[in-house]
CSV table of C-alpha atoms in Angstrom, one decimal:
chain,number,residue,atom,x,y,z
A,1,MET,CA,0.1,-0.1,0.5
A,2,LYS,CA,1.2,3.3,-1.1
A,3,ARG,CA,2.6,4.8,2.3
A,4,GLY,CA,1.4,8.5,0.5
A,5,ILE,CA,-2.4,7.5,-0.1
A,6,VAL,CA,-2.3,6.7,3.7
A,7,ARG,CA,-1.2,10.4,4.5
A,8,THR,CA,-3.8,11.4,2.3
A,9,ALA,CA,-6.4,9.8,4.0
A,10,PHE,CA,-5.3,10.8,7.5
A,11,GLY,CA,-4.4,14.3,6.3
A,12,MET,CA,-8.1,14.8,4.5
A,13,LEU,CA,-9.6,13.7,7.5
A,14,ARG,CA,-8.2,15.9,10.1
A,15,ARG,CA,-8.6,19.1,7.5
A,16,ARG,CA,-12.6,17.8,7.4
A,17,PRO,CA,-13.5,16.2,10.1
A,18,ALA,CA,-16.8,17.7,8.8
A,19,LEU,CA,-16.4,14.0,6.5
A,20,LEU,CA,-17.3,12.3,9.3
A,21,CYS,CA,-21.3,13.6,9.1
A,22,PHE,CA,-21.9,10.7,6.2
A,23,PRO,CA,-21.3,7.7,7.9
A,24,ALA,CA,-22.7,9.2,11.4
A,25,MET,CA,-25.9,10.0,9.1
A,26,ASN,CA,-26.4,6.8,7.5
A,27,VAL,CA,-26.1,5.3,10.8
A,28,ALA,CA,-29.1,7.7,12.0
A,29,ALA,CA,-30.5,7.0,8.8
A,30,LEU,CA,-30.4,3.0,9.3
A,31,ALA,CA,-31.3,2.9,12.9
A,32,ALA,CA,-34.9,5.4,11.8
A,33,VAL,CA,-35.4,2.6,9.2
A,34,LEU,CA,-35.4,0.2,11.4
A,35,ALA,CA,-37.1,1.4,14.4
A,36,ALA,CA,-40.1,2.3,11.7
A,37,ALA,CA,-39.7,-1.3,9.8
A,38,TRP,CA,-40.1,-2.9,13.9
A,39,VAL,CA,-44.0,-1.4,14.2
A,40,LEU,CA,-44.9,-3.8,11.8
A,41,PRO,CA,-43.2,-5.7,9.4
A,42,LEU,CA,-40.0,-7.3,11.9
A,43,ASN,CA,-42.7,-8.0,14.8
A,44,GLY,CA,-44.9,-9.6,13.1
A,45,ILE,CA,-42.1,-11.6,11.5
A,46,ARG,CA,-40.7,-11.8,15.5
A,47,ASP,CA,-44.3,-12.7,16.7
A,48,ARG,CA,-44.2,-15.9,14.0
A,49,ALA,CA,-40.9,-17.3,15.3
A,50,LEU,CA,-42.1,-17.3,18.5
A,51,ASP,CA,-44.6,-19.6,17.6
A,52,ASN,CA,-42.5,-21.6,15.1
A,53,GLN,CA,-44.2,-20.7,12.2
A,54,THR,CA,-42.3,-19.6,9.2
A,55,PRO,CA,-42.8,-16.1,7.4
A,56,THR,CA,-46.1,-14.7,5.1
A,57,THR,CA,-45.1,-14.1,1.7
A,58,THR,CA,-45.8,-10.6,2.2
A,59,GLN,CA,-43.7,-10.1,5.3
A,60,THR,CA,-40.8,-11.8,2.9
A,61,VAL,CA,-41.6,-9.3,0.6
A,62,GLY,CA,-41.2,-7.1,3.0
A,63,LEU,CA,-38.4,-8.0,4.8
A,64,PHE,CA,-36.3,-8.3,1.4
A,65,ALA,CA,-37.5,-4.7,0.4
A,66,LEU,CA,-36.9,-3.9,4.0
A,67,LEU,CA,-33.1,-5.5,3.1
A,68,ALA,CA,-33.1,-3.7,-0.1
A,69,LEU,CA,-33.9,-0.3,1.1
A,70,LEU,CA,-31.6,-0.8,4.3
A,71,SER,CA,-28.8,-1.3,1.4
A,72,CYS,CA,-29.9,1.8,-0.6
A,73,VAL,CA,-29.2,3.9,1.8
A,74,GLY,CA,-26.0,2.5,2.7
A,75,THR,CA,-24.9,3.2,-1.0
A,76,TYR,CA,-26.4,6.7,-1.2
A,77,PHE,CA,-24.4,7.5,1.8
A,78,THR,CA,-20.7,6.1,0.9
A,79,ALA,CA,-21.5,7.9,-2.4
A,80,ALA,CA,-21.9,10.9,-1.0
A,81,LEU,CA,-18.9,11.2,0.9
A,82,LEU,CA,-17.1,9.9,-2.0
A,83,HIS,CA,-19.1,13.0,-3.6
A,84,SER,CA,-17.2,14.8,-1.1
A,85,VAL,CA,-13.7,13.6,-0.7
A,86,ARG,CA,-13.4,14.2,-4.9
A,87,ALA,CA,-14.2,17.4,-4.7
A,88,LEU,CA,-11.7,17.8,-1.8
A,89,LEU,CA,-8.9,15.8,-4.0
A,90,ALA,CA,-9.5,18.6,-6.9
A,91,ASP,CA,-9.5,21.7,-3.9
A,92,ASP,CA,-12.7,22.7,-4.3
A,93,ARG,CA,-14.8,22.5,-0.6
A,94,PRO,CA,-18.2,21.5,-1.1
A,95,THR,CA,-20.5,21.4,1.7
A,96,ILE,CA,-22.3,18.7,2.8
A,97,ARG,CA,-25.7,19.3,1.8
A,98,ALA,CA,-24.1,20.0,-1.8
A,99,SER,CA,-23.1,16.5,-1.8
A,100,LEU,CA,-26.4,14.8,-0.2
A,101,GLY,CA,-28.1,16.5,-3.3
A,102,ALA,CA,-25.3,15.4,-6.1
A,103,MET,CA,-26.2,11.8,-5.3
A,104,LEU,CA,-29.7,12.2,-4.5
A,105,ARG,CA,-29.7,13.8,-8.5
A,106,ARG,CA,-27.9,9.7,-9.4
A,107,MET,CA,-29.9,7.8,-6.9
A,108,PRO,CA,-31.7,5.6,-9.5
A,109,THR,CA,-28.2,4.2,-10.8
A,110,LEU,CA,-27.1,3.6,-7.3
A,111,ALA,CA,-30.4,2.0,-6.2
A,112,CYS,CA,-29.0,-0.1,-9.1
A,113,TRP,CA,-26.0,-1.0,-8.5
A,114,SER,CA,-27.0,-1.3,-5.2
A,115,VAL,CA,-29.4,-4.0,-5.8
A,116,LEU,CA,-27.0,-5.5,-8.0
A,117,GLY,CA,-24.8,-6.0,-5.2
A,118,ASN,CA,-27.3,-7.5,-3.2
A,119,THR,CA,-28.8,-10.3,-5.7
A,120,VAL,CA,-25.1,-11.0,-6.2
A,121,GLY,CA,-25.1,-11.8,-2.3
A,122,VAL,CA,-28.0,-13.3,-2.2
A,123,LEU,CA,-27.2,-15.7,-5.2
A,124,LEU,CA,-23.9,-17.0,-3.9
A,125,GLN,CA,-25.2,-17.4,-0.9
A,126,ILE,CA,-27.8,-19.8,-2.1
A,127,ALA,CA,-25.6,-22.0,-3.8
A,128,GLU,CA,-22.7,-22.1,-1.4
A,129,SER,CA,-26.0,-23.5,1.0
A,130,THR,CA,-26.9,-25.7,-1.8
A,131,ALA,CA,-23.2,-27.0,-2.9
A,132,GLY,CA,-22.0,-27.0,0.5
A,133,VAL,CA,-18.3,-25.9,-0.3
A,134,SER,CA,-18.5,-22.5,1.6
A,135,TRP,CA,-14.5,-21.8,0.7
A,136,LEU,CA,-15.0,-21.8,-3.1
A,137,PHE,CA,-18.5,-19.0,-3.1
A,138,ASP,CA,-16.4,-17.2,0.1
A,139,MET,CA,-13.3,-17.0,-2.4
A,140,ALA,CA,-16.0,-16.3,-5.4
A,141,GLY,CA,-18.0,-13.2,-2.9
A,142,LEU,CA,-14.4,-11.9,-1.7
A,143,SER,CA,-13.2,-11.7,-6.0
A,144,TRP,CA,-16.4,-10.0,-6.9
A,145,SER,CA,-15.6,-7.2,-3.5
A,146,LEU,CA,-12.2,-7.3,-4.7
A,147,LEU,CA,-13.0,-6.8,-8.6
A,148,THR,CA,-16.1,-3.7,-7.9
A,149,TYR,CA,-13.9,-2.3,-5.7
A,150,PHE,CA,-13.9,1.1,-8.2
A,151,ALA,CA,-17.6,0.7,-9.1
A,152,LEU,CA,-19.1,2.7,-6.6
A,153,PRO,CA,-16.6,5.5,-7.3
A,154,VAL,CA,-16.7,5.5,-11.2
A,155,LEU,CA,-20.5,5.9,-10.6
A,156,VAL,CA,-20.2,9.2,-8.5
A,157,ALA,CA,-17.0,10.4,-10.3
A,158,GLU,CA,-17.9,9.9,-13.6
A,159,GLY,CA,-22.0,9.8,-14.2
A,160,SER,CA,-21.6,6.5,-16.3
A,161,GLY,CA,-24.3,3.7,-16.1
A,162,LEU,CA,-23.5,0.5,-14.1
A,163,LEU,CA,-22.0,-1.6,-17.3
A,164,THR,CA,-19.4,1.2,-17.8
A,165,ALA,CA,-18.4,1.5,-14.4
A,166,LEU,CA,-17.7,-2.8,-13.9
A,167,ARG,CA,-15.9,-2.4,-16.8
A,168,ARG,CA,-13.7,0.6,-15.7
A,169,SER,CA,-13.8,-1.0,-12.5
A,170,LEU,CA,-12.3,-4.0,-13.7
A,171,ALA,CA,-9.6,-2.7,-14.8
A,172,LEU,CA,-8.6,-0.7,-12.6
A,173,GLY,CA,-9.6,-3.1,-10.0
A,174,ARG,CA,-6.5,-5.3,-11.7
A,175,ARG,CA,-4.1,-2.9,-11.9
A,176,GLU,CA,-4.3,-1.7,-7.7
A,177,LEU,CA,-5.3,-5.2,-6.2
A,178,GLY,CA,-2.0,-5.1,-4.0
A,179,ALA,CA,-3.5,-1.9,-2.6
A,180,GLN,CA,-7.4,-2.8,-2.3
A,181,VAL,CA,-6.2,-5.8,0.1
A,182,ALA,CA,-3.5,-3.6,2.1
A,183,GLY,CA,-6.1,-0.6,2.9
A,184,PHE,CA,-8.5,-3.4,3.6
A,185,ALA,CA,-6.3,-5.1,6.1
A,186,ARG,CA,-4.9,-1.5,7.4
A,187,VAL,CA,-8.8,-0.8,8.7
A,188,PHE,CA,-9.7,-4.4,10.3
A,189,LEU,CA,-7.0,-4.6,12.3
A,190,THR,CA,-7.0,-1.1,13.3
A,191,THR,CA,-10.9,-1.7,14.2
A,192,VAL,CA,-10.4,-5.3,15.3
A,193,LEU,CA,-7.6,-3.3,17.8
A,194,VAL,CA,-10.2,-1.6,19.1
A,195,ALA,CA,-12.9,-4.3,19.6
A,196,VAL,CA,-10.3,-6.8,21.6
A,197,VAL,CA,-10.0,-3.2,24.0
A,198,GLY,CA,-13.3,-2.5,24.5
A,199,VAL,CA,-13.4,-6.0,25.7
A,200,ALA,CA,-10.6,-5.7,27.9
A,201,ALA,CA,-12.6,-3.0,29.3
A,202,LEU,CA,-15.4,-5.0,29.7
A,203,ILE,CA,-13.6,-7.7,31.6
A,204,LEU,CA,-11.9,-5.7,34.2
A,205,ALA,CA,-15.6,-4.1,34.4
A,206,VAL,CA,-17.1,-7.4,35.6
A,207,GLU,CA,-14.0,-8.5,37.5
A,208,THR,CA,-14.8,-5.0,40.2
A,209,ASP,CA,-18.7,-6.4,41.0
A,210,ASP,CA,-19.7,-3.4,40.9
A,211,VAL,CA,-23.1,-2.4,38.7
A,212,ALA,CA,-23.0,0.7,38.6
A,213,VAL,CA,-18.4,0.4,36.7
A,214,MET,CA,-20.3,-2.4,34.7
A,215,LEU,CA,-22.8,-0.1,33.0
A,216,ALA,CA,-20.9,3.2,32.8
A,217,ALA,CA,-17.9,0.4,30.9
A,218,ALA,CA,-20.6,-1.4,28.8
A,219,GLY,CA,-22.0,2.3,27.9
A,220,GLY,CA,-18.4,3.8,27.2
A,221,VAL,CA,-17.4,0.2,24.9
A,222,VAL,CA,-20.6,0.8,23.0
A,223,VAL,CA,-20.0,4.4,22.1
A,224,LEU,CA,-16.5,3.6,21.5
A,225,TRP,CA,-17.0,1.1,18.5
A,226,LEU,CA,-19.6,3.2,17.7
A,227,LEU,CA,-16.7,6.1,17.5
A,228,THR,CA,-14.8,3.7,15.8
A,229,GLY,CA,-16.8,2.6,12.9
A,230,ILE,CA,-18.0,5.9,11.8
A,231,ALA,CA,-14.1,6.6,11.6
A,232,SER,CA,-13.4,4.0,9.9
A,233,SER,CA,-16.3,4.0,7.6
A,234,THR,CA,-14.4,7.4,7.1
A,235,LEU,CA,-11.1,6.5,6.2
A,236,SER,CA,-11.6,4.3,4.3
A,237,GLY,CA,-14.5,5.4,1.9
A,238,ILE,CA,-11.8,8.5,1.7
A,239,TYR,CA,-8.4,6.0,1.0
A,240,ARG,CA,-11.0,4.4,-1.8
A,241,MET,CA,-11.8,7.9,-3.7
A,242,SER,CA,-8.2,8.5,-3.5
A,243,LEU,CA,-7.2,5.3,-4.6
A,244,TYR,CA,-9.0,5.3,-7.7
A,245,HIS,CA,-8.4,9.4,-8.2
A,246,ARG,CA,-4.5,7.6,-8.6
A,247,ALA,CA,-5.1,5.2,-10.8
A,248,SER,CA,-7.5,7.1,-13.0
A,249,ALA,CA,-5.3,9.3,-13.4
A,250,THR,CA,-2.7,7.5,-14.7
A,251,PRO,CA,-3.2,5.8,-18.2
A,252,LEU,CA,-4.8,2.2,-18.8
A,253,PRO,CA,-2.2,0.1,-20.5
A,254,PRO,CA,-2.9,-0.2,-24.8
A,255,SER,CA,-4.2,-3.3,-25.6
A,256,PRO,CA,-2.3,-5.1,-28.3
A,257,PRO,CA,-3.1,-4.3,-31.5
A,258,PHE,CA,-5.0,-7.4,-33.4
A,259,ARG,CA,-2.9,-9.1,-36.2
A,260,SER,CA,-4.8,-11.3,-38.6
A,261,SER,CA,-3.2,-14.1,-39.9
A,262,ARG,CA,-3.4,-12.3,-43.7
A,263,SER,CA,-2.0,-9.4,-42.4
A,264,ALA,CA,1.1,-11.2,-41.0
A,265,LEU,CA,1.7,-13.2,-44.3
A,266,PRO,CA,4.2,-11.3,-47.1
A,267,ALA,CA,3.0,-9.0,-49.3
A,268,ALA,CA,3.4,-11.3,-52.5
A,269,GLN,CA,1.4,-13.6,-50.7
A,270,VAL,CA,-1.7,-11.2,-49.7
A,271,GLY,CA,-2.3,-10.9,-53.4
A,272,PHE,CA,-1.9,-14.4,-54.4
A,273,ARG,CA,-5.0,-15.9,-56.3
A,274,PRO,CA,-5.4,-19.5,-56.7
């Protein structure tokens, strides 16, 4: 992983801490949607599950629609974050409202991309449960994630359609595959470290046998994990768009010219007629 891009990500977050608002709004919006859904669909599904009954057809359709809505909400706020980062890389300073508005106008395309990604994930899970070869479909899911890593940045920066975004993502992803894996590993290890610190704090609090201390520690750990998730999401978005910015600034290597067997023949044989 290029250390320059990592420094750029951390430096941009220090200069523009308002970028944290996008993941924070995402968490708030997801919580609001889940709270609203609990009134009817989820509550009814829970009641039937307690009675050892499967959900009705309407409840199943509603559950899938809820999952699609949650995915679209997450995609929308992630795209708004990428839009703001792209503007900052171009020495612009857009407002949060401007980025949200720009991505709202692109919402149909973003929703299609979100549904496509979820559909592929569901199909891979169904195939895994049917075939039973978990490692094969895990590798397929990882490959899909890596090869579509730049699809959302392309949609945001270039305003292209889904097929063009997929082709561009495949081309850029092959070039920056190592940087993608390294960036993911760094964010993942940092998140795991914070999670371990939180678990250790909970264990120490339990050892005190003091209810007030345990409640305070639990609340502090939850807040710590929430803030860590927001910061990790923001840094991941900055790194993702910065990596796309670097990859797209470098021209892709040209494809080798096509040479037919006829053009490879000597000039005397090209015009030969038997």
